[in-house]
mmCIF file of C-alpha atoms in Angstrom:
data_model
loop_
_atom_site.group_PDB
_atom_site.id
_atom_site.type_symbol
_atom_site.label_atom_id
_atom_site.label_comp_id
_atom_site.label_asym_id
_atom_site.label_seq_id
_atom_site.Cartn_x
_atom_site.Cartn_y
_atom_site.Cartn_z
ATOM 1 C CA MET Q 1 -0.013 -0.019 0.011
ATOM 2 C CA ASP Q 2 1.455 3.366 -0.995
ATOM 3 C CA PHE Q 3 1.478 6.507 1.144
ATOM 4 C CA LEU Q 4 -1.438 8.133 -0.797
ATOM 5 C CA SER Q 5 -3.636 5.072 -0.286
ATOM 6 C CA LEU Q 6 -2.866 5.112 3.394
ATOM 7 C CA LEU Q 7 -3.780 8.764 3.685
ATOM 8 C CA GLN Q 8 -7.078 8.108 1.917
ATOM 9 C CA ILE Q 9 -7.991 5.328 4.335
ATOM 10 C CA LEU Q 10 -7.005 7.466 7.323
ATOM 11 C CA ASP Q 11 -9.006 10.430 5.868
ATOM 12 C CA SER Q 12 -12.020 8.062 5.543
ATOM 13 C CA THR Q 13 -11.401 6.879 9.050
ATOM 14 C CA ILE Q 14 -11.748 10.358 10.487
ATOM 15 C CA ARG Q 15 -14.977 11.068 8.513
ATOM 16 C CA LEU Q 16 -16.576 7.759 9.468
ATOM 17 C CA SER Q 17 -15.460 8.029 13.120
ATOM 18 C CA THR Q 18 -16.984 11.482 13.689
ATOM 19 C CA PRO Q 19 -20.651 10.461 14.241
ATOM 20 C CA LEU Q 20 -19.525 7.565 16.416
ATOM 21 C CA LEU Q 21 -17.332 9.922 18.486
ATOM 22 C CA LEU Q 22 -20.088 12.438 19.025
ATOM 23 C CA ALA Q 23 -22.571 9.736 20.010
ATOM 24 C CA ALA Q 24 -20.031 8.054 22.340
ATOM 25 C CA LEU Q 25 -19.379 11.340 24.073
ATOM 26 C CA ALA Q 26 -23.087 11.936 24.336
ATOM 27 C CA GLY Q 27 -23.551 8.542 26.000
ATOM 28 C CA LEU Q 28 -20.598 9.250 28.264
ATOM 29 C CA TYR Q 29 -22.315 12.351 29.829
ATOM 30 C CA SER Q 30 -25.632 10.501 30.267
ATOM 31 C CA GLU Q 31 -24.219 7.290 31.677
ATOM 32 C CA ARG Q 32 -21.699 8.979 33.960
ATOM 33 C CA SER Q 33 -24.743 10.604 35.641
ATOM 34 C CA GLY Q 34 -26.367 7.178 36.100
ATOM 35 C CA VAL Q 35 -28.796 7.273 33.214
ATOM 36 C CA PHE Q 36 -28.184 4.511 30.668
ATOM 37 C CA ASP Q 37 -29.146 5.549 27.161
ATOM 38 C CA ILE Q 38 -29.562 3.046 24.382
ATOM 39 C CA GLY Q 39 -31.559 5.597 22.482
ATOM 40 C CA LEU Q 40 -28.499 7.261 20.951
ATOM 41 C CA GLU Q 41 -29.454 5.699 17.608
ATOM 42 C CA GLY Q 42 -32.956 7.258 17.723
ATOM 43 C CA LYS Q 43 -31.724 10.708 18.675
ATOM 44 C CA MET Q 44 -29.103 10.675 15.900
ATOM 45 C CA LEU Q 45 -31.769 9.574 13.387
ATOM 46 C CA GLY Q 46 -34.163 12.301 14.563
ATOM 47 C CA GLY Q 47 -31.450 14.890 14.359
ATOM 48 C CA ALA Q 48 -30.396 13.677 10.848
ATOM 49 C CA PHE Q 49 -33.996 13.973 9.576
ATOM 50 C CA ALA Q 50 -34.584 17.407 11.143
ATOM 51 C CA ALA Q 51 -31.312 18.777 9.714
ATOM 52 C CA ALA Q 52 -32.033 17.466 6.222
ATOM 53 C CA ALA Q 53 -35.695 18.699 6.217
ATOM 54 C CA ALA Q 54 -34.668 22.158 7.454
ATOM 55 C CA ALA Q 55 -31.799 22.286 4.927
ATOM 56 C CA VAL Q 56 -34.341 21.620 2.107
ATOM 57 C CA VAL Q 57 -36.751 24.294 3.373
ATOM 58 C CA PHE Q 58 -34.376 27.021 4.464
ATOM 59 C CA GLY Q 59 -31.224 26.254 2.466
ATOM 60 C CA ASN Q 60 -29.029 27.204 5.422
ATOM 61 C CA PRO Q 61 -26.744 24.634 7.221
ATOM 62 C CA TRP Q 62 -26.800 26.641 10.508
ATOM 63 C CA ILE Q 63 -30.567 26.722 10.657
ATOM 64 C CA ALA Q 64 -30.545 23.005 9.745
ATOM 65 C CA LEU Q 65 -28.128 22.334 12.624
ATOM 66 C CA LEU Q 66 -30.381 24.247 14.989
ATOM 67 C CA PHE Q 67 -33.351 22.071 14.028
ATOM 68 C CA ALA Q 68 -31.247 18.895 14.464
ATOM 69 C CA LEU Q 69 -30.299 20.038 17.960
ATOM 70 C CA LEU Q 70 -33.879 20.820 18.909
ATOM 71 C CA ALA Q 71 -35.197 17.512 17.558
ATOM 72 C CA SER Q 72 -32.583 15.479 19.347
ATOM 73 C CA LEU Q 73 -32.971 17.516 22.539
ATOM 74 C CA GLY Q 74 -36.742 16.857 22.455
ATOM 75 C CA LEU Q 75 -36.163 13.053 22.242
ATOM 76 C CA ALA Q 76 -33.606 13.351 25.079
ATOM 77 C CA LEU Q 77 -36.049 15.202 27.284
ATOM 78 C CA ILE Q 78 -38.613 12.373 26.682
ATOM 79 C CA HIS Q 79 -36.047 9.940 27.850
ATOM 80 C CA ALA Q 80 -35.128 12.094 30.801
ATOM 81 C CA PHE Q 81 -38.750 12.486 31.868
ATOM 82 C CA ALA Q 82 -39.452 8.727 31.568
ATOM 83 C CA SER Q 83 -36.269 7.649 33.332
ATOM 84 C CA ILE Q 84 -35.684 10.415 35.932
ATOM 85 C CA THR Q 85 -39.039 12.043 36.730
ATOM 86 C CA VAL Q 86 -41.345 9.026 36.328
ATOM 87 C CA LYS Q 87 -38.573 6.571 37.345
ATOM 88 C CA GLY Q 88 -39.341 4.212 34.458
ATOM 89 C CA ASN Q 89 -37.065 1.523 33.059
ATOM 90 C CA GLN Q 90 -34.243 3.249 31.207
ATOM 91 C CA ILE Q 91 -33.737 0.454 28.745
ATOM 92 C CA VAL Q 92 -37.364 0.360 27.746
ATOM 93 C CA SER Q 93 -37.368 4.160 27.345
ATOM 94 C CA GLY Q 94 -34.274 3.995 25.129
ATOM 95 C CA VAL Q 95 -35.799 1.354 22.930
ATOM 96 C CA ALA Q 96 -38.971 3.355 22.632
ATOM 97 C CA ILE Q 97 -36.950 6.394 21.544
ATOM 98 C CA ASN Q 98 -35.347 4.330 18.771
ATOM 99 C CA PHE Q 99 -38.671 3.010 17.561
ATOM 100 C CA ILE Q 100 -40.294 6.467 17.715
ATOM 101 C CA ALA Q 101 -37.520 8.026 15.710
ATOM 102 C CA ALA Q 102 -37.401 5.274 13.079
ATOM 103 C CA GLY Q 103 -41.144 5.387 12.490
ATOM 104 C CA LEU Q 104 -41.626 9.129 12.717
ATOM 105 C CA THR Q 105 -38.858 10.033 10.359
ATOM 106 C CA ALA Q 106 -40.128 7.621 7.720
ATOM 107 C CA LEU Q 107 -43.684 8.810 8.121
ATOM 108 C CA LEU Q 108 -42.836 12.569 8.048
ATOM 109 C CA GLY Q 109 -40.372 12.050 5.185
ATOM 110 C CA GLN Q 110 -43.002 10.372 3.058
ATOM 111 C CA SER Q 111 -45.735 12.833 4.053
ATOM 112 C CA TRP Q 112 -43.676 15.995 3.442
ATOM 113 C CA PHE Q 113 -41.535 15.098 0.477
ATOM 114 C CA GLY Q 114 -43.259 12.028 -1.154
ATOM 115 C CA GLN Q 115 -39.992 10.261 -1.962
ATOM 116 C CA GLY Q 116 -40.387 7.086 0.076
ATOM 117 C CA GLY Q 117 -39.114 8.603 3.316
ATOM 118 C CA ARG Q 118 -36.159 10.344 1.739
ATOM 119 C CA THR Q 119 -35.598 14.029 1.493
ATOM 120 C CA PRO Q 120 -34.699 15.742 -1.751
ATOM 121 C CA GLN Q 121 -31.002 16.158 -2.631
ATOM 122 C CA ILE Q 122 -29.516 19.008 -0.628
ATOM 123 C CA GLY Q 123 -27.459 21.583 -2.479
ATOM 124 C CA GLN Q 124 -23.910 22.472 -1.549
ATOM 125 C CA ASP Q 125 -24.973 25.818 -0.091
ATOM 126 C CA ALA Q 126 -27.215 24.045 2.512
ATOM 127 C CA ARG Q 127 -24.506 21.669 3.660
ATOM 128 C CA PHE Q 128 -21.415 21.924 5.834
ATOM 129 C CA ASN Q 129 -18.668 21.876 3.263
ATOM 130 C CA PRO Q 130 -14.947 20.982 3.763
ATOM 131 C CA VAL Q 131 -12.830 23.750 5.250
ATOM 132 C CA GLU Q 132 -9.322 24.239 4.029
ATOM 133 C CA LEU Q 133 -6.931 25.092 6.881
ATOM 134 C CA PRO Q 134 -4.407 27.927 6.413
ATOM 135 C CA ALA Q 135 -1.355 27.189 4.198
ATOM 136 C CA ALA Q 136 -2.599 23.693 3.244
ATOM 137 C CA GLU Q 137 -1.799 24.161 -0.423
ATOM 138 C CA ALA Q 138 1.409 26.158 0.237
ATOM 139 C CA LEU Q 139 2.829 23.340 2.412
ATOM 140 C CA SER Q 140 1.717 20.426 0.187
ATOM 141 C CA GLY Q 141 5.115 20.372 -1.514
ATOM 142 C CA ILE Q 142 6.871 19.284 1.694
ATOM 143 C CA PRO Q 143 7.488 15.518 1.570
ATOM 144 C CA VAL Q 144 5.256 13.418 3.872
ATOM 145 C CA LEU Q 145 4.217 16.296 6.170
ATOM 146 C CA GLY Q 146 2.727 18.430 3.363
ATOM 147 C CA PRO Q 147 0.307 15.732 2.009
ATOM 148 C CA PHE Q 148 -0.393 14.705 5.598
ATOM 149 C CA TYR Q 149 -1.493 18.237 6.581
ATOM 150 C CA ARG Q 150 -3.328 18.922 3.306
ATOM 151 C CA ASP Q 151 -5.148 15.603 2.864
ATOM 152 C CA LEU Q 152 -5.617 14.420 6.460
ATOM 153 C CA VAL Q 153 -5.668 17.360 8.838
ATOM 154 C CA SER Q 154 -7.234 19.891 6.482
ATOM 155 C CA GLY Q 155 -10.311 19.459 4.298
ATOM 156 C CA HIS Q 156 -12.930 18.389 6.851
ATOM 157 C CA ASN Q 157 -16.082 20.236 7.682
ATOM 158 C CA LEU Q 158 -16.591 22.160 10.925
ATOM 159 C CA ILE Q 159 -18.528 19.290 12.729
ATOM 160 C CA VAL Q 160 -15.522 17.020 12.338
ATOM 161 C CA TYR Q 161 -13.235 19.537 14.070
ATOM 162 C CA PHE Q 162 -15.907 20.172 16.759
ATOM 163 C CA ALA Q 163 -16.182 16.446 17.464
ATOM 164 C CA PHE Q 164 -12.431 16.006 18.056
ATOM 165 C CA LEU Q 165 -12.267 19.250 20.118
ATOM 166 C CA MET Q 166 -15.038 17.885 22.263
ATOM 167 C CA VAL Q 167 -12.628 15.089 23.460
ATOM 168 C CA PRO Q 168 -10.259 17.269 25.540
ATOM 169 C CA LEU Q 169 -13.171 19.541 26.435
ATOM 170 C CA THR Q 170 -15.215 16.559 27.795
ATOM 171 C CA TRP Q 171 -12.196 15.307 29.669
ATOM 172 C CA TRP Q 172 -11.739 18.698 31.316
ATOM 173 C CA VAL Q 173 -15.458 19.045 32.145
ATOM 174 C CA ILE Q 174 -15.784 15.551 33.590
ATOM 175 C CA PHE Q 175 -12.554 15.424 35.581
ATOM 176 C CA ARG Q 176 -11.611 19.067 36.316
ATOM 177 C CA THR Q 177 -14.786 21.011 36.960
ATOM 178 C CA ARG Q 178 -17.306 21.103 39.776
ATOM 179 C CA PHE Q 179 -20.088 20.165 37.361
ATOM 180 C CA GLY Q 180 -18.091 17.053 36.283
ATOM 181 C CA LEU Q 181 -17.401 16.092 39.869
ATOM 182 C CA ARG Q 182 -21.051 16.287 40.726
ATOM 183 C CA LEU Q 183 -21.940 14.384 37.560
ATOM 184 C CA ARG Q 184 -19.670 11.506 38.458
ATOM 185 C CA ALA Q 185 -20.833 11.555 42.033
ATOM 186 C CA VAL Q 186 -24.489 11.340 40.978
ATOM 187 C CA GLY Q 187 -23.633 8.346 38.849
ATOM 188 C CA GLU Q 188 -21.820 6.590 41.702
ATOM 189 C CA ASN Q 189 -23.664 7.569 44.860
ATOM 190 C CA PRO Q 190 -26.702 9.782 44.331
ATOM 191 C CA ALA Q 191 -27.751 9.488 47.989
ATOM 192 C CA ALA Q 192 -24.495 11.140 49.138
ATOM 193 C CA VAL Q 193 -24.900 13.953 46.573
ATOM 194 C CA ASP Q 194 -28.470 14.478 47.737
ATOM 195 C CA THR Q 195 -27.251 14.641 51.336
ATOM 196 C CA ALA Q 196 -24.896 17.435 50.357
ATOM 197 C CA GLY Q 197 -27.826 19.507 49.133
ATOM 198 C CA ILE Q 198 -27.260 19.009 45.413
ATOM 199 C CA SER Q 199 -30.243 18.145 43.208
ATOM 200 C CA VAL Q 200 -29.797 14.715 41.746
ATOM 201 C CA VAL Q 201 -32.684 15.253 39.368
ATOM 202 C CA TRP Q 202 -31.296 18.483 37.906
ATOM 203 C CA ALA Q 203 -27.814 17.079 37.564
ATOM 204 C CA ARG Q 204 -29.153 14.086 35.662
ATOM 205 C CA TYR Q 205 -31.428 16.257 33.489
ATOM 206 C CA ARG Q 206 -28.467 18.413 32.470
ATOM 207 C CA ALA Q 207 -26.437 15.359 31.595
ATOM 208 C CA VAL Q 208 -29.193 13.903 29.384
ATOM 209 C CA MET Q 209 -29.714 17.287 27.720
ATOM 210 C CA ILE Q 210 -26.021 17.482 26.795
ATOM 211 C CA CYS Q 211 -26.339 13.951 25.483
ATOM 212 C CA GLY Q 212 -29.233 15.060 23.256
ATOM 213 C CA LEU Q 213 -27.340 18.034 21.883
ATOM 214 C CA LEU Q 214 -24.304 15.993 20.967
ATOM 215 C CA CYS Q 215 -26.563 13.397 19.234
ATOM 216 C CA GLY Q 216 -28.003 16.306 17.327
ATOM 217 C CA PHE Q 217 -24.620 17.260 16.011
ATOM 218 C CA ALA Q 218 -24.002 13.607 15.016
ATOM 219 C CA GLY Q 219 -27.282 13.450 13.176
ATOM 220 C CA ALA Q 220 -26.669 16.778 11.344
ATOM 221 C CA TYR Q 221 -23.269 15.536 10.345
ATOM 222 C CA LEU Q 222 -24.744 12.428 8.816
ATOM 223 C CA SER Q 223 -27.364 14.186 6.698
ATOM 224 C CA ILE Q 224 -25.802 17.528 5.756
ATOM 225 C CA GLY Q 225 -22.118 16.922 6.332
ATOM 226 C CA LEU Q 226 -21.216 13.402 5.263
ATOM 227 C CA SER Q 227 -24.219 13.022 2.945
ATOM 228 C CA ALA Q 228 -26.484 15.335 0.945
ATOM 229 C CA GLY Q 229 -29.859 14.259 2.304
ATOM 230 C CA PHE Q 230 -31.707 11.927 4.534
ATOM 231 C CA VAL Q 231 -32.638 8.295 3.833
ATOM 232 C CA GLN Q 232 -34.521 5.901 6.007
ATOM 233 C CA ASN Q 233 -32.537 4.386 8.918
ATOM 234 C CA MET Q 234 -29.375 6.165 7.701
ATOM 235 C CA THR Q 235 -27.749 5.749 11.094
ATOM 236 C CA ALA Q 236 -27.460 2.006 10.351
ATOM 237 C CA GLY Q 237 -26.596 0.978 13.909
ATOM 238 C CA LYS Q 238 -23.992 3.727 14.543
ATOM 239 C CA GLY Q 239 -25.710 4.493 17.850
ATOM 240 C CA PHE Q 240 -25.141 0.941 19.014
ATOM 241 C CA ILE Q 241 -21.574 0.862 17.863
ATOM 242 C CA ALA Q 242 -21.028 4.157 19.756
ATOM 243 C CA LEU Q 243 -22.375 2.424 22.902
ATOM 244 C CA ALA Q 244 -19.998 -0.468 22.365
ATOM 245 C CA ALA Q 245 -17.145 2.017 21.923
ATOM 246 C CA LEU Q 246 -18.113 3.733 25.164
ATOM 247 C CA ILE Q 247 -18.086 0.449 27.035
ATOM 248 C CA PHE Q 248 -14.842 -0.503 25.278
ATOM 249 C CA ALA Q 249 -13.371 2.828 26.473
ATOM 250 C CA LYS Q 250 -14.643 2.263 30.075
ATOM 251 C CA TRP Q 251 -16.494 5.599 30.061
ATOM 252 C CA ARG Q 252 -13.369 7.758 29.441
ATOM 253 C CA PRO Q 253 -13.364 10.365 26.665
ATOM 254 C CA LEU Q 254 -9.834 9.867 25.337
ATOM 255 C CA ASN Q 255 -10.278 6.080 25.232
ATOM 256 C CA ALA Q 256 -13.600 6.565 23.514
ATOM 257 C CA MET Q 257 -11.936 8.565 20.724
ATOM 258 C CA TRP Q 258 -9.469 5.754 20.078
ATOM 259 C CA ALA Q 259 -12.223 3.177 20.152
ATOM 260 C CA CYS Q 260 -14.265 5.181 17.627
ATOM 261 C CA LEU Q 261 -11.201 5.677 15.427
ATOM 262 C CA LEU Q 262 -10.716 1.908 15.496
ATOM 263 C CA PHE Q 263 -14.300 1.257 14.428
ATOM 264 C CA GLY Q 264 -13.989 3.914 11.819
ATOM 265 C CA PHE Q 265 -10.686 2.538 10.506
ATOM 266 C CA LEU Q 266 -12.246 -0.920 10.135
ATOM 267 C CA ASP Q 267 -15.206 0.562 8.332
ATOM 268 C CA ALA Q 268 -12.905 2.468 5.961
ATOM 269 C CA VAL Q 269 -10.875 -0.649 5.235
ATOM 270 C CA ALA Q 270 -14.078 -2.565 4.669
ATOM 271 C CA ILE Q 271 -15.172 -0.075 2.049
ATOM 272 C CA ARG Q 272 -11.759 -0.106 0.362
ATOM 273 C CA LEU Q 273 -11.634 -3.908 0.230
ATOM 274 C CA GLN Q 274 -14.962 -4.382 -1.526
ATOM 275 C CA GLY Q 275 -14.328 -6.070 -4.793
ATOM 276 C CA VAL Q 276 -10.502 -6.213 -4.295
ATOM 277 C CA PRO Q 277 -9.016 -9.686 -4.438
ATOM 278 C CA LEU Q 278 -6.930 -10.643 -1.433
ATOM 279 C CA PRO Q 279 -3.807 -12.910 -1.518
ATOM 280 C CA VAL Q 280 -4.822 -16.624 -1.154
ATOM 281 C CA VAL Q 281 -8.439 -15.787 -0.170
ATOM 282 C CA GLY Q 282 -9.400 -14.013 -3.430
ATOM 283 C CA ILE Q 283 -12.424 -11.698 -3.507
ATOM 284 C CA VAL Q 284 -14.253 -11.671 -0.202
ATOM 285 C CA PRO Q 285 -18.050 -11.347 -0.370
ATOM 286 C CA VAL Q 286 -19.224 -7.767 0.106
ATOM 287 C CA GLN Q 287 -21.648 -8.785 2.778
ATOM 288 C CA PHE Q 288 -18.845 -10.204 4.930
ATOM 289 C CA ILE Q 289 -16.717 -7.063 4.439
ATOM 290 C CA GLN Q 290 -19.694 -4.861 5.459
ATOM 291 C CA ALA Q 291 -20.198 -6.971 8.550
ATOM 292 C CA LEU Q 292 -16.600 -6.660 9.773
ATOM 293 C CA PRO Q 293 -17.166 -3.603 12.030
ATOM 294 C CA TYR Q 294 -20.138 -5.334 13.687
ATOM 295 C CA ILE Q 295 -18.195 -8.575 14.098
ATOM 296 C CA LEU Q 296 -15.364 -6.634 15.768
ATOM 297 C CA THR Q 297 -17.937 -5.058 18.157
ATOM 298 C CA VAL Q 298 -19.124 -8.485 19.234
ATOM 299 C CA VAL Q 299 -15.627 -9.843 19.617
ATOM 300 C CA LEU Q 300 -14.427 -6.883 21.668
ATOM 301 C CA LEU Q 301 -17.492 -6.984 23.929
ATOM 302 C CA ALA Q 302 -17.156 -10.743 24.291
ATOM 303 C CA GLY Q 303 -14.118 -10.384 26.490
ATOM 304 C CA PHE Q 304 -11.133 -8.705 24.825
ATOM 305 C CA ILE Q 305 -11.662 -5.458 26.720
ATOM 306 C CA GLY Q 306 -11.374 -6.904 30.153
ATOM 307 C CA LYS Q 307 -13.762 -5.940 32.936
ATOM 308 C CA ALA Q 308 -15.650 -2.716 32.168
ATOM 309 C CA VAL Q 309 -17.342 -1.496 35.326
ATOM 310 C CA PRO Q 310 -20.209 0.934 34.757
ATOM 311 C CA PRO Q 311 -21.168 3.757 37.196
ATOM 312 C CA LYS Q 312 -22.538 2.038 40.317
ATOM 313 C CA ALA Q 313 -25.853 3.879 40.199
ATOM 314 C CA GLY Q 314 -26.218 3.399 36.426
ATOM 315 C CA GLY Q 315 -29.673 2.306 35.346
ATOM 316 C CA VAL Q 316 -31.165 2.791 38.813
ATOM 317 C CA PRO Q 317 -33.758 5.601 39.277
ATOM 318 C CA TYR Q 318 -33.067 7.642 42.330
ATOM 319 C CA THR Q 319 -35.780 7.927 45.012
ATOM 320 C CA LYS Q 320 -35.310 10.577 47.660
ATOM 321 C CA GLU Q 321 -35.530 9.103 51.172
ATOM 322 C CA ARG Q 322 -37.916 10.928 53.536
#
């Protein structure tokens, strides 16, 4: 494999990892506060549809992003109300979010646009287009570093840079701020936090709302950043892979980034290998290549990652003692 091919695979890795990274960080905020969220998939899907629909109507990517955030935040608040206020089962609530999003986006898509649940093709002006960083072309003549900077570091849209900036920011918020300290404490021992006079309900609501906003960014990236429109179930299990990456990372942001890059790299390699004959093996069926990221997910979760201990109060609704 030559250097240019390697750069192309790494470039695809970054683009394919971005929605996973945003969703994994979203789940990290929610689950660190003790609210398990398997509805990441549904919130991403809702955000993707809202962004695409708004982009078609308004023709502005920033307005589309705003609608994506609002849609995903709305679904997050439903999950928060069901699991925090009503103290319902968090798994059931997350599954319901996924079903609601899958059904509602298909229904609204067909009703509004009449294209089988799709949105019309979105023009370049209504999408987040690649951004060229300063001096990318001027430095391209430098061996190795020039192509690396121009083809790998530069040339992504703003949501990609936002996603990777969220990694150190999330680490700082979770481990170096008062908000993060309370968030982790609520996820480990909510009774102790309540005794200290801190509202467990409000802390968990804020975590779930941040989760919804990050899923909105992930959804908008899918429909108006990576693609040029919405198609039914376009998240294709990315929310579940992000959850797997979060468990693989043991609920730490930097580890989550590496886990998402690993899944993205495997996805990029799978795309590249389609139709390419391999030594000894020959041409591998496309279906097997496409299943590789999911097979890796199962293998990793089956025991390669060691013991992953979730927050002690995770999945348990908090009831204030009287």
